[in-house]
C-alpha positions as semicolon CSV with decimal commas, in nm:
position;residue;x (nm);y (nm);z (nm)
1;X;4,378;-11,225;-11,793
2;X;4,446;-10,918;-11,567
3;X;4,785;-10,749;-11,594
4;X;5,049;-10,836;-11,343
5;X;5,173;-10,555;-11,120
6;X;5,512;-10,521;-10,961
7;X;5,494;-10,559;-10,587
8;X;5,818;-10,378;-10,514
9;X;5,907;-10,057;-10,696
10;X;6,258;-9,924;-10,709
11;X;6,356;-9,554;-10,699
12;X;6,405;-9,529;-11,078
13;X;6,047;-9,643;-11,142
14;X;5,907;-9,387;-10,899
15;X;6,127;-9,102;-11,026
16;X;6,043;-9,178;-11,386
17;X;5,671;-9,181;-11,315
18;X;5,691;-8,849;-11,130
19;X;5,872;-8,690;-11,426
20;X;5,622;-8,828;-11,675
21;X;5,329;-8,704;-11,466
22;X;5,485;-8,359;-11,446
23;X;5,535;-8,353;-11,825
24;X;5,170;-8,452;-11,872
25;X;5,055;-8,177;-11,636
26;X;5,266;-7,911;-11,809
27;X;5,132;-7,977;-12,159
28;X;5,000;-7,691;-12,374
29;X;4,635;-7,755;-12,289
30;X;4,674;-7,635;-11,927
31;X;4,540;-7,292;-11,834
32;X;4,726;-6,999;-11,672
33;X;4,630;-7,083;-11,313
34;X;4,771;-7,435;-11,341
35;X;5,089;-7,298;-11,501
36;X;5,126;-7,045;-11,220
37;X;5,101;-7,309;-10,949
38;X;5,317;-7,567;-11,126
39;X;5,587;-7,346;-11,280
40;X;5,566;-7,033;-11,072
41;X;5,491;-6,681;-11,190
42;X;5,585;-6,603;-11,547
43;X;5,578;-6,297;-11,764
44;X;5,755;-5,965;-11,737
45;X;5,922;-5,894;-11,407
46;X;5,831;-5,526;-11,412
47;X;5,480;-5,448;-11,515
48;X;5,159;-5,304;-11,379
49;X;5,054;-5,642;-11,244
50;X;5,387;-5,698;-11,068
51;X;5,377;-5,344;-10,923
52;X;5,038;-5,418;-10,773
53;X;5,173;-5,738;-10,625
54;X;5,471;-5,554;-10,481
55;X;5,241;-5,286;-10,339
56;X;5,017;-5,548;-10,178
57;X;5,323;-5,737;-10,050
58;X;5,456;-5,415;-9,895
59;X;5,122;-5,359;-9,727
60;X;5,122;-5,716;-9,597
61;X;5,477;-5,668;-9,465
62;X;5,372;-5,347;-9,288
63;X;5,075;-5,524;-9,132
64;X;5,301;-5,808;-9,020
65;X;5,542;-5,559;-8,862
66;X;5,258;-5,381;-8,684
67;X;5,115;-5,709;-8,559
68;X;5,456;-5,822;-8,433
69;X;5,493;-5,492;-8,247
70;X;5,143;-5,533;-8,104
71;X;5,222;-5,886;-7,988
72;X;5,544;-5,764;-7,827
73;X;5,355;-5,485;-7,652
74;X;5,089;-5,729;-7,530
75;X;5,358;-5,958;-7,389
76;X;5,529;-5,664;-7,217
77;X;5,194;-5,548;-7,083
78;X;5,130;-5,897;-6,945
79;X;5,469;-5,891;-6,773
80;X;5,396;-5,549;-6,624
81;X;5,055;-5,671;-6,508
82;X;5,218;-5,970;-6,340
83;X;5,466;-5,740;-6,166
84;X;5,184;-5,508;-6,061
85;X;4,984;-5,801;-5,927
86;X;5,285;-5,920;-5,726
87;X;5,334;-5,569;-5,585
88;X;4,966;-5,538;-5,495
89;X;4,971;-5,875;-5,318
90;X;5,282;-5,768;-5,129
91;X;5,117;-5,439;-5,036
92;X;4,806;-5,624;-4,918
93;X;5,018;-5,854;-4,702
94;X;5,203;-5,555;-4,558
95;X;4,875;-5,378;-4,487
96;X;4,742;-5,683;-4,302
97;X;5,064;-5,711;-4,100
98;X;5,049;-5,338;-4,020
99;X;4,688;-5,367;-3,906
100;X;4,766;-5,662;-3,679
101;X;5,073;-5,490;-3,535
102;X;4,880;-5,167;-3,474
103;X;4,606;-5,358;-3,285
104;X;4,872;-5,530;-3,075
105;X;5,045;-5,198;-3,005
106;X;4,713;-5,035;-2,910
107;X;4,648;-5,312;-2,657
108;X;5,000;-5,276;-2,516
109;X;4,959;-4,900;-2,481
110;X;4,617;-4,944;-2,314
111;X;4,765;-5,187;-2,059
112;X;5,061;-4,955;-2,002
113;X;4,817;-4,667;-1,941
114;X;4,619;-4,885;-1,700
115;X;4,939;-4,982;-1,515
116;X;5,047;-4,618;-1,487
117;X;4,704;-4,519;-1,358
118;X;4,711;-4,806;-1,106
119;X;5,061;-4,710;-0,987
120;X;4,958;-4,343;-0,952
121;X;4,647;-4,446;-0,760
122;X;4,858;-4,670;-0,535
123;X;5,110;-4,391;-0,473
124;X;4,823;-4,153;-0,392
125;X;4,673;-4,405;-0,149
126;X;5,011;-4,463;0,016
127;X;5,066;-4,084;0,047
128;X;4,722;-4,044;0,199
129;X;4,789;-4,328;0,443
130;X;5,125;-4,177;0,541
131;X;4,966;-3,836;0,593
132;X;4,679;-3,985;0,792
133;X;4,915;-4,197;1,002
134;X;5,133;-3,891;1,072
135;X;4,833;-3,684;1,174
136;X;4,695;-3,961;1,395
137;X;5,034;-4,017;1,563
138;X;5,079;-3,641;1,616
139;X;4,741;-3,600;1,786
140;X;4,784;-3,905;2,008
141;X;5,104;-3,783;2,157
């Protein structure tokens, strides 16, 4: 007959099983790697192996600092590029507005020049007519 299993486990059953499994894993037959991962590093705190680890950790910390600085610089560069893009778009819009305004002003100045020339021509014609009329009236009398 198969064994009967409990359908509902309480916290004491689970905690006890975890502790027993841990004891089984930490028996004397385990190797150094398992001990390191289960118990943490052991051995002398200051030794050649620990110095190497500290040296490597220092190098990793330096690399992390450099990478954080690089990321900060990249973000700042992106912000400056966004500002530069906004300024260039504004400058492009201003250039287009300036071009349109200069064309409009050129047309206005051309029409003003034409009006001045037409007025001068009209004044010249009127002066000529006055002179001709005066001469004709003077000779007829």
